Coordinates of C-alpha atoms and ligand atoms in Angstrom, one line a residue:
M27 CA -13.3 -22.0 0.0
D28 CA -16.8 -22.9 1.2
K29 CA -19.1 -25.0 -0.8
L30 CA -22.8 -25.9 -0.6
L31 CA -24.3 -29.3 -0.8
V32 CA -27.9 -29.0 -2.0
T33 CA -30.2 -32.0 -2.2
G34 CA -33.3 -31.8 -4.4
P35 CA -35.9 -31.7 -5.4
C36 CA -37.7 -30.0 -2.6
R37 CA -40.9 -28.1 -2.1
L38 CA -40.3 -24.7 -0.3
N39 CA -42.9 -23.6 2.3
G40 CA -43.0 -20.6 4.6
T41 CA -42.1 -17.0 4.9
V42 CA -38.8 -15.4 4.0
H43 CA -37.7 -11.9 5.1
I44 CA -35.8 -9.9 2.5
S45 CA -32.6 -8.1 3.6
S46 CA -31.8 -4.5 2.7
A47 CA -30.6 -4.0 -0.8
K48 CA -26.9 -4.5 -1.4
N49 CA -27.0 -2.1 -4.4
A50 CA -28.6 0.6 -2.3
T51 CA -26.5 0.0 0.8
L52 CA -23.2 0.4 -1.1
P53 CA -23.8 3.9 -2.5
I54 CA -25.5 5.1 0.7
L55 CA -22.6 4.1 2.8
V56 CA -20.3 5.9 0.4
A57 CA -22.5 9.0 0.7
T58 CA -21.6 9.2 4.4
L59 CA -18.2 10.5 3.2
L60 CA -20.1 13.8 2.5
C61 CA -21.4 14.0 6.1
P62 CA -19.1 15.5 8.7
Y63 CA -20.9 13.8 11.6
P64 CA -22.0 10.3 12.6
V65 CA -24.8 8.7 10.6
K66 CA -26.9 5.9 11.9
F67 CA -28.4 2.9 10.0
D68 CA -30.5 0.1 11.3
S69 CA -30.6 -2.4 8.5
I70 CA -27.2 -2.9 7.0
P71 CA -27.0 -6.4 5.5
E72 CA -24.1 -8.7 6.5
L73 CA -22.6 -9.2 3.1
M74 CA -19.0 -9.5 1.8
D75 CA -19.5 -6.5 -0.6
V76 CA -20.7 -4.4 2.3
A77 CA -17.7 -5.4 4.4
T78 CA -15.5 -4.5 1.4
I79 CA -16.9 -1.0 1.0
I80 CA -16.6 -0.4 4.8
K81 CA -13.0 -1.4 4.6
I82 CA -12.4 1.1 1.8
L83 CA -14.2 3.8 3.6
E84 CA -12.3 3.1 6.8
S85 CA -9.0 3.3 4.8
M86 CA -10.1 7.0 4.3
G87 CA -10.6 7.6 7.9
L88 CA -14.3 6.7 8.3
K89 CA -15.0 5.4 11.9
T90 CA -17.6 2.8 12.2
S91 CA -19.3 0.9 15.0
K92 CA -21.5 -2.1 14.4
N93 CA -24.1 -3.9 16.4
G94 CA -25.8 -6.7 14.4
N95 CA -27.4 -4.9 11.5
E96 CA -27.1 -1.5 13.1
L97 CA -24.2 0.6 12.0
V98 CA -22.9 4.1 12.8
A99 CA -20.6 5.6 10.2
D100 CA -18.7 8.7 11.2
A101 CA -16.8 10.7 8.5
S102 CA -16.1 13.7 10.7
H103 CA -12.4 13.4 10.2
L104 CA -11.1 11.8 7.0
D105 CA -7.4 11.8 6.3
N106 CA -6.9 10.0 3.0
Q107 CA -8.4 10.6 -0.4
H108 CA -6.8 7.5 -2.0
A109 CA -8.7 4.3 -2.8
D110 CA -6.1 1.6 -3.4
Y111 CA -6.0 -1.0 -6.1
S112 CA -5.8 -3.8 -3.6
L113 CA -9.3 -2.9 -2.3
V114 CA -10.9 -1.5 -5.5
K115 CA -10.1 -4.5 -7.6
T116 CA -12.3 -6.7 -5.5
M117 CA -15.4 -4.6 -6.0
R118 CA -16.2 -2.2 -8.8
A119 CA -18.7 -0.2 -6.8
S120 CA -15.6 1.2 -4.9
V121 CA -15.3 3.7 -7.7
L122 CA -18.3 5.5 -6.2
V123 CA -15.9 7.2 -3.6
L124 CA -14.6 9.4 -6.5
G125 CA -17.6 11.8 -6.4
P126 CA -17.8 12.5 -2.7
L127 CA -14.1 12.7 -2.2
L128 CA -13.7 15.2 -5.0
A129 CA -16.6 17.3 -3.9
R130 CA -15.4 17.4 -0.3
Y131 CA -11.6 17.7 -0.7
G132 CA -11.0 18.8 -4.3
V133 CA -8.8 15.8 -4.8
A134 CA -9.1 12.0 -5.2
S135 CA -7.0 9.2 -6.4
V136 CA -9.0 6.1 -7.1
S137 CA -7.8 2.9 -8.7
L138 CA -9.5 2.1 -12.0
P139 CA -11.6 -1.0 -11.2
G140 CA -10.6 -2.9 -14.3
G141 CA -12.9 -5.5 -16.0
C142 CA -14.9 -8.1 -14.3
A143 CA -16.3 -11.5 -15.1
I144 CA -19.6 -10.3 -16.7
G145 CA -18.0 -7.6 -18.9
A146 CA -15.5 -4.8 -19.4
R147 CA -17.5 -2.3 -17.5
P148 CA -15.6 0.9 -18.2
V149 CA -16.1 4.1 -16.0
D150 CA -15.9 6.6 -18.9
I151 CA -19.4 8.0 -18.1
H152 CA -18.5 8.7 -14.5
L153 CA -15.3 10.5 -15.6
M154 CA -17.1 12.5 -18.4
G155 CA -19.6 13.7 -15.8
M156 CA -16.9 14.7 -13.3
E157 CA -15.2 16.7 -16.0
K158 CA -18.5 18.5 -16.7
L159 CA -18.6 19.5 -13.1
G160 CA -15.2 21.0 -13.5
A161 CA -12.8 18.3 -12.4
E162 CA -9.4 17.7 -14.1
I163 CA -8.9 14.1 -14.6
E164 CA -5.7 12.1 -15.6
I165 CA -5.3 8.4 -15.7
E166 CA -1.9 7.6 -14.2
N167 CA -0.4 4.2 -13.3
G168 CA -3.9 2.6 -13.2
Y169 CA -5.3 5.3 -11.0
I170 CA -8.0 8.0 -11.7
K171 CA -6.3 11.2 -10.5
A172 CA -8.9 13.9 -10.1
K173 CA -8.7 17.4 -8.8
C174 CA -10.6 20.6 -8.8
T175 CA -10.8 23.9 -6.9
K176 CA -14.5 23.7 -6.4
L177 CA -17.0 21.6 -8.4
K178 CA -19.5 23.7 -10.3
G179 CA -23.1 22.5 -11.1
A180 CA -23.7 21.6 -14.7
V181 CA -26.1 19.9 -17.1
I182 CA -24.8 16.4 -17.7
T183 CA -26.4 14.2 -20.3
L184 CA -25.4 10.5 -19.9
P185 CA -24.9 8.6 -23.1
F186 CA -26.4 5.5 -21.3
P187 CA -28.4 5.5 -18.0
S188 CA -25.5 4.0 -16.0
V189 CA -26.5 3.3 -12.4
G190 CA -23.1 3.8 -10.9
A191 CA -22.4 7.0 -12.9
T192 CA -25.7 8.5 -11.9
E193 CA -24.9 7.8 -8.2
N194 CA -21.4 9.0 -8.4
L195 CA -22.5 12.3 -10.0
M196 CA -25.4 12.8 -7.6
M197 CA -22.9 12.6 -4.7
A198 CA -20.4 14.9 -6.3
A199 CA -23.1 17.4 -7.1
V200 CA -24.2 17.7 -3.5
L201 CA -21.2 19.9 -2.5
A202 CA -20.9 21.6 -5.9
E203 CA -21.6 25.3 -6.4
G204 CA -25.0 25.7 -8.0
T205 CA -27.4 23.3 -9.5
T206 CA -26.6 20.1 -11.4
V207 CA -29.0 18.4 -13.8
I208 CA -28.4 14.8 -14.8
E209 CA -30.2 13.9 -18.0
N210 CA -30.9 10.3 -19.1
A211 CA -30.2 9.4 -15.5
A212 CA -30.6 5.8 -14.4
M213 CA -34.1 5.3 -12.8
E214 CA -33.4 2.2 -10.6
P215 CA -35.0 2.2 -7.1
E216 CA -31.6 2.2 -5.6
I217 CA -31.0 5.7 -7.1
D218 CA -34.2 6.8 -5.4
D219 CA -33.0 5.4 -2.1
L220 CA -29.7 7.2 -2.4
A221 CA -31.6 10.4 -3.0
D222 CA -33.9 9.7 0.0
F223 CA -30.9 9.2 2.2
L224 CA -29.3 12.5 1.0
I225 CA -32.6 14.3 1.4
S226 CA -32.8 13.0 5.0
Q227 CA -29.5 14.8 5.6
G228 CA -30.8 18.1 4.3
V229 CA -29.8 17.9 0.6
K230 CA -32.3 19.2 -2.0
I231 CA -32.8 16.7 -4.8
E232 CA -35.7 16.5 -7.3
G233 CA -36.6 13.8 -9.8
A234 CA -34.7 10.8 -8.5
G235 CA -36.3 7.7 -10.0
T236 CA -36.9 9.6 -13.2
S237 CA -34.6 10.3 -16.1
R238 CA -33.8 13.8 -15.0
V239 CA -32.3 14.3 -11.5
I240 CA -31.7 17.8 -10.2
I241 CA -29.3 18.3 -7.3
H242 CA -29.0 21.7 -5.6
G243 CA -25.4 22.1 -4.4
M244 CA -24.9 23.2 -0.8
D245 CA -22.2 24.0 1.7
I246 CA -21.0 21.0 3.8
K247 CA -21.9 22.9 7.0
D248 CA -25.5 22.9 5.9
L249 CA -25.7 19.1 5.9
K250 CA -27.5 18.0 9.0
P251 CA -28.1 14.6 10.6
S252 CA -31.8 13.5 10.3
G253 CA -32.0 12.5 13.9
K254 CA -33.4 9.1 12.9
N255 CA -31.7 5.8 11.8
Y256 CA -31.8 5.4 8.1
R257 CA -33.4 2.2 6.8
V258 CA -32.2 1.0 3.3
I259 CA -34.9 -0.4 1.0
G260 CA -35.5 -4.2 0.6
D261 CA -33.5 -6.0 -2.0
R262 CA -35.6 -6.5 -5.1
I263 CA -33.1 -8.9 -6.6
E264 CA -33.0 -11.1 -3.5
A265 CA -36.8 -11.0 -3.5
A266 CA -37.0 -12.0 -7.2
T267 CA -34.6 -14.9 -6.5
F268 CA -36.8 -16.2 -3.6
I269 CA -40.0 -15.7 -5.7
I270 CA -38.5 -17.8 -8.5
A271 CA -37.2 -20.4 -6.0
G272 CA -40.8 -20.7 -4.7
I273 CA -42.3 -21.1 -8.1
M274 CA -39.7 -23.6 -9.3
S275 CA -40.3 -25.8 -6.2
G276 CA -44.1 -25.8 -6.6
G277 CA -44.3 -24.6 -3.0
D278 CA -46.1 -21.9 -1.0
V279 CA -43.7 -19.1 -0.1
K280 CA -44.4 -15.6 1.2
V281 CA -41.5 -13.2 0.3
T282 CA -41.8 -10.1 2.5
D283 CA -40.2 -6.8 3.4
F284 CA -39.6 -5.3 0.0
N285 CA -41.6 -3.2 -2.4
P286 CA -43.2 -5.4 -5.1
K287 CA -43.5 -2.2 -7.3
H288 CA -39.7 -2.4 -7.7
L289 CA -40.3 -5.7 -9.5
T290 CA -43.3 -4.9 -11.7
Y291 CA -41.8 -6.1 -14.9
V292 CA -40.5 -9.3 -13.4
L293 CA -43.8 -10.1 -11.7
E294 CA -45.8 -9.4 -14.9
T295 CA -43.5 -11.7 -16.8
L296 CA -43.9 -14.5 -14.2
T297 CA -47.7 -14.0 -14.1
K298 CA -47.8 -14.2 -17.9
M299 CA -45.9 -17.5 -17.7
G300 CA -48.6 -18.9 -15.4
A301 CA -47.3 -18.2 -11.9
N302 CA -49.9 -17.8 -9.2
L303 CA -48.8 -14.7 -7.3
E304 CA -50.6 -12.7 -4.6
I305 CA -49.0 -9.2 -4.7
G306 CA -49.3 -7.1 -1.5
D307 CA -47.9 -3.8 -0.4
N308 CA -44.6 -5.3 0.9
Y309 CA -44.8 -8.9 0.0
V310 CA -45.4 -11.4 -2.8
H311 CA -47.1 -14.7 -1.9
V312 CA -46.1 -17.5 -4.3
K313 CA -48.9 -20.1 -4.5
K314 CA -49.1 -23.4 -6.2
S315 CA -49.7 -23.2 -10.0
E316 CA -49.8 -25.4 -13.1
R317 CA -46.5 -25.9 -14.8
L318 CA -45.4 -22.5 -16.3
K319 CA -45.0 -21.8 -20.0
G320 CA -41.9 -20.4 -21.8
T321 CA -41.6 -16.7 -22.8
M322 CA -39.3 -14.1 -24.1
I323 CA -37.4 -11.5 -22.1
E324 CA -34.8 -8.8 -22.9
T325 CA -32.9 -7.2 -20.1
A326 CA -33.0 -3.4 -20.0
P327 CA -32.4 -0.5 -17.7
Y328 CA -35.1 0.0 -15.0
P329 CA -38.1 -0.2 -15.3
G330 CA -37.2 -3.0 -17.9
F331 CA -36.3 -6.6 -17.0
P332 CA -33.3 -6.4 -14.6
T333 CA -30.0 -8.0 -15.8
D334 CA -29.5 -9.1 -12.2
V335 CA -32.5 -11.4 -12.5
Q336 CA -31.6 -12.8 -15.9
A337 CA -29.7 -15.9 -14.7
Q338 CA -32.3 -16.8 -12.1
M339 CA -35.0 -16.4 -14.8
M340 CA -33.1 -18.7 -17.1
A341 CA -33.0 -21.3 -14.3
L342 CA -36.8 -21.2 -14.2
M343 CA -37.1 -21.3 -18.0
S344 CA -35.1 -24.5 -18.0
T345 CA -37.9 -26.2 -16.2
V346 CA -41.0 -24.8 -17.8
E347 CA -43.1 -26.1 -20.7
G348 CA -41.9 -25.1 -24.1
N349 CA -39.2 -22.7 -25.3
S350 CA -38.0 -19.4 -24.0
I351 CA -35.6 -16.7 -25.3
V352 CA -33.5 -14.4 -23.2
T353 CA -31.6 -11.5 -24.7
E354 CA -29.0 -9.7 -22.5
T355 CA -28.5 -6.1 -23.5
I356 CA -26.6 -4.7 -20.5
F357 CA -23.5 -6.8 -20.1
E358 CA -21.6 -8.5 -22.9
N359 CA -20.6 -11.6 -21.0
R360 CA -23.4 -12.5 -18.7
F361 CA -24.1 -16.1 -19.8
M362 CA -21.5 -17.8 -17.8
H363 CA -24.1 -19.8 -15.8
V364 CA -25.1 -21.5 -19.1
P365 CA -22.4 -24.2 -19.3
E366 CA -22.7 -24.9 -15.5
M367 CA -26.5 -25.2 -15.8
A368 CA -26.0 -27.5 -18.8
R369 CA -24.2 -29.8 -16.4
M370 CA -27.5 -30.2 -14.6
G371 CA -29.4 -31.0 -17.7
S372 CA -30.6 -27.5 -18.7
K373 CA -30.8 -27.1 -22.5
V374 CA -29.6 -23.7 -23.6
T375 CA -28.3 -22.7 -27.0
L376 CA -26.4 -19.4 -27.2
K377 CA -26.4 -17.1 -30.2
G378 CA -24.7 -13.8 -29.7
H379 CA -26.5 -11.9 -27.0
S380 CA -29.4 -14.3 -27.0
A381 CA -30.1 -17.7 -25.4
L382 CA -32.7 -20.2 -26.5
I383 CA -33.9 -22.3 -23.6
E384 CA -35.8 -25.6 -24.2
G385 CA -37.7 -26.5 -21.1
V386 CA -36.9 -30.0 -19.7
D387 CA -39.1 -32.2 -17.5
S388 CA -36.4 -32.5 -14.8
L389 CA -32.9 -31.4 -13.9
S390 CA -30.3 -33.7 -12.4
A391 CA -27.8 -33.0 -9.6
A392 CA -24.1 -32.3 -10.6
P393 CA -21.0 -30.6 -9.2
V394 CA -21.0 -27.0 -10.5
M395 CA -19.0 -23.9 -10.0
C396 CA -20.2 -20.3 -9.3
T397 CA -18.8 -17.7 -11.6
D398 CA -20.4 -14.5 -10.4
L399 CA -23.1 -13.4 -8.0
R400 CA -26.3 -13.9 -9.9
A401 CA -25.0 -16.9 -11.8
S402 CA -24.5 -18.5 -8.4
A403 CA -28.1 -17.8 -7.4
A404 CA -29.2 -19.5 -10.7
L405 CA -27.2 -22.6 -9.9
I406 CA -28.8 -22.9 -6.4
L407 CA -32.2 -22.6 -8.0
C408 CA -31.4 -25.4 -10.4
A409 CA -29.9 -27.5 -7.6
L410 CA -33.0 -27.1 -5.5
N411 CA -35.0 -28.5 -8.4
A412 CA -32.6 -31.2 -9.5
H413 CA -32.8 -34.9 -8.4
G414 CA -29.9 -35.8 -6.1
Q415 CA -27.2 -33.9 -4.4
S416 CA -25.4 -31.1 -6.2
E417 CA -22.1 -29.7 -5.0
I418 CA -21.9 -25.9 -5.6
Q419 CA -18.3 -24.6 -5.4
R420 CA -16.9 -21.1 -5.0
V421 CA -19.9 -19.9 -3.1
Y422 CA -18.0 -16.8 -2.0
H423 CA -19.6 -15.2 -5.1
L424 CA -23.0 -15.8 -3.5
D425 CA -21.9 -14.5 -0.1
R426 CA -21.0 -11.1 -1.8
G427 CA -24.7 -10.3 -2.2
Y428 CA -27.1 -12.7 -0.5
E429 CA -27.4 -12.4 3.3
K430 CA -27.6 -15.9 4.9
I431 CA -29.1 -17.5 1.8
D432 CA -28.4 -21.1 2.9
E433 CA -30.1 -20.3 6.3
K434 CA -33.1 -18.6 4.7
L435 CA -33.6 -21.5 2.2
T436 CA -33.2 -24.1 5.0
N437 CA -35.9 -22.3 7.0
L438 CA -38.2 -22.8 3.9
G439 CA -37.4 -26.5 4.0
A440 CA -34.5 -26.8 1.6
K441 CA -31.8 -29.4 2.3
I442 CA -28.6 -27.4 2.1
E443 CA -25.3 -27.9 3.9
R444 CA -22.4 -25.5 3.9
V445 CA -19.0 -27.2 4.0
K446 CA -16.4 -24.8 5.3
G447 CA -13.2 -24.9 3.3
Ligands
UD1_15 C1 -25.1 -1.6 -11.2 C2 -25.4 -2.8 -10.2 C3 -25.3 -4.1 -10.9 C4 -26.3 -4.1 -12.1 C5 -26.1 -2.9 -13.0 C6 -27.1 -2.8 -14.1 C7 -24.4 -1.9 -8.1 C8 -23.4 -2.0 -7.1 N1 -24.3 -2.7 -9.2 O1 -23.8 -1.8 -11.7 O2 -25.7 -5.1 -9.9 O3 -26.2 -5.3 -12.8 O4 -26.1 -1.7 -12.2 O5 -28.4 -2.7 -13.6 O6 -25.4 -1.1 -8.0 N2 -21.0 1.5 -18.6 C9 -20.1 2.1 -19.5 N3 -19.4 3.2 -19.0 C10 -19.6 3.7 -17.7 C11 -20.5 3.0 -16.9 C12 -21.2 1.9 -17.3 O7 -19.9 1.7 -20.6 O8 -18.9 4.7 -17.3 C13 -21.7 0.3 -19.1 C14 -21.3 -1.0 -18.4 O9 -20.1 -1.5 -18.9 C15 -22.5 -1.9 -18.5 C16 -23.6 -0.9 -18.6 O10 -23.1 0.4 -18.9 O11 -22.4 -2.5 -19.8 C17 -24.4 -0.8 -17.3 O12 -23.5 -0.4 -16.2 P1 -24.0 0.4 -15.0 O13 -25.5 0.8 -15.1 O14 -23.1 1.5 -14.7 O15 -23.9 -0.7 -13.9 P2 -23.1 -0.6 -12.5 O16 -23.4 0.6 -11.8 O17 -21.7 -1.0 -12.7

């Protein structure tokens, strides 16, 4: 297992290019299952989660060819509607294959993903929605067994704006008979990007990015290649991570190639804390500022504060003046970074879903262990700030969702060494 040796403190300087969003790439690649022709992309990030979804899609018969960040995905001939436990258990987003398989073939057998480190994460909302579209669903031997003659458009009201359920149902609705309306849909920019991809293939979708998404079902033969390579949006979570890294280091960092509007709430919070940010159309320039002051945040579905930036924000709050409070409302177990950050001198007291963070003058290096993707990012941020050399173990969590993070940070002047193991 690889580990990272990070020597701090360091001041970051320069420009960093943000990769395409992991959380948009995954559903969009899954959506190619609906397309009976090759689809071309020019910005697929090299991430473990992307490799995992490609493996799952290939197990269904998808043919791919890759050249750097370019990818061609061809679902002309699929021969398997089964997503095996061995593959699904490594990544929950695999459950997204349910919708397109069911819509195209009338049958799908997809392993239940099970829990994960940050929470139980059931898929009941996905299944309720599929049933509304006319699917019959049984849970058998750990698998979701779904079948239908033909999905039929319906009005589906989600009890919670689940990102994954919205995506799964949007994809299922593309080949359903008639119109589907998803009420209380998730509004994350990644949903909008999935809709843009589907629209580029001829699908009629309205309202993506709002709480009501309308999908007009169509026949598979009416889907058409756009003739252009599709480019997935920039990763707002990676961008937020680098912006926070720049602020914590007291450096001068330009974070480019993403849409700052996707981070409005985060940028407003950082500015309120005292960060000096120049916000452009496709970049945020972090400039030197006075020491930031503590604040309160509560995670919420988009456009609220993203749960995927909570851990990184807590790393920042550990080093600012005064106290901060973080309340996590999306996942029940998303404070696993706290005991590891405490090993570096961060002062956090947990009480239920909230954390009180007392800002300290400086952090100190320590050996720490990654527990999940965003927790790992928070540990790197602390290590960059801490005095001495920190050893960050289990960085495979980080490699799931941050493309070349050690290389990007090194280019900004960080002292990071990857030890292969
Ligand atoms: C997606 C993101 C993840 C992000 C999360 C919330 C991807 C690949 N992952 O995950 O990075 O942290 O959105 O912004 O895009 N829930 C149910 N039943 C369901 C579905 C969800 O109870 O059927 C609950 C979950 O347990 C969780 C909450 O709803 O507590 C949010 O989940 P959801 O929005 O579905 O997140 P994901 O799509 O899994």
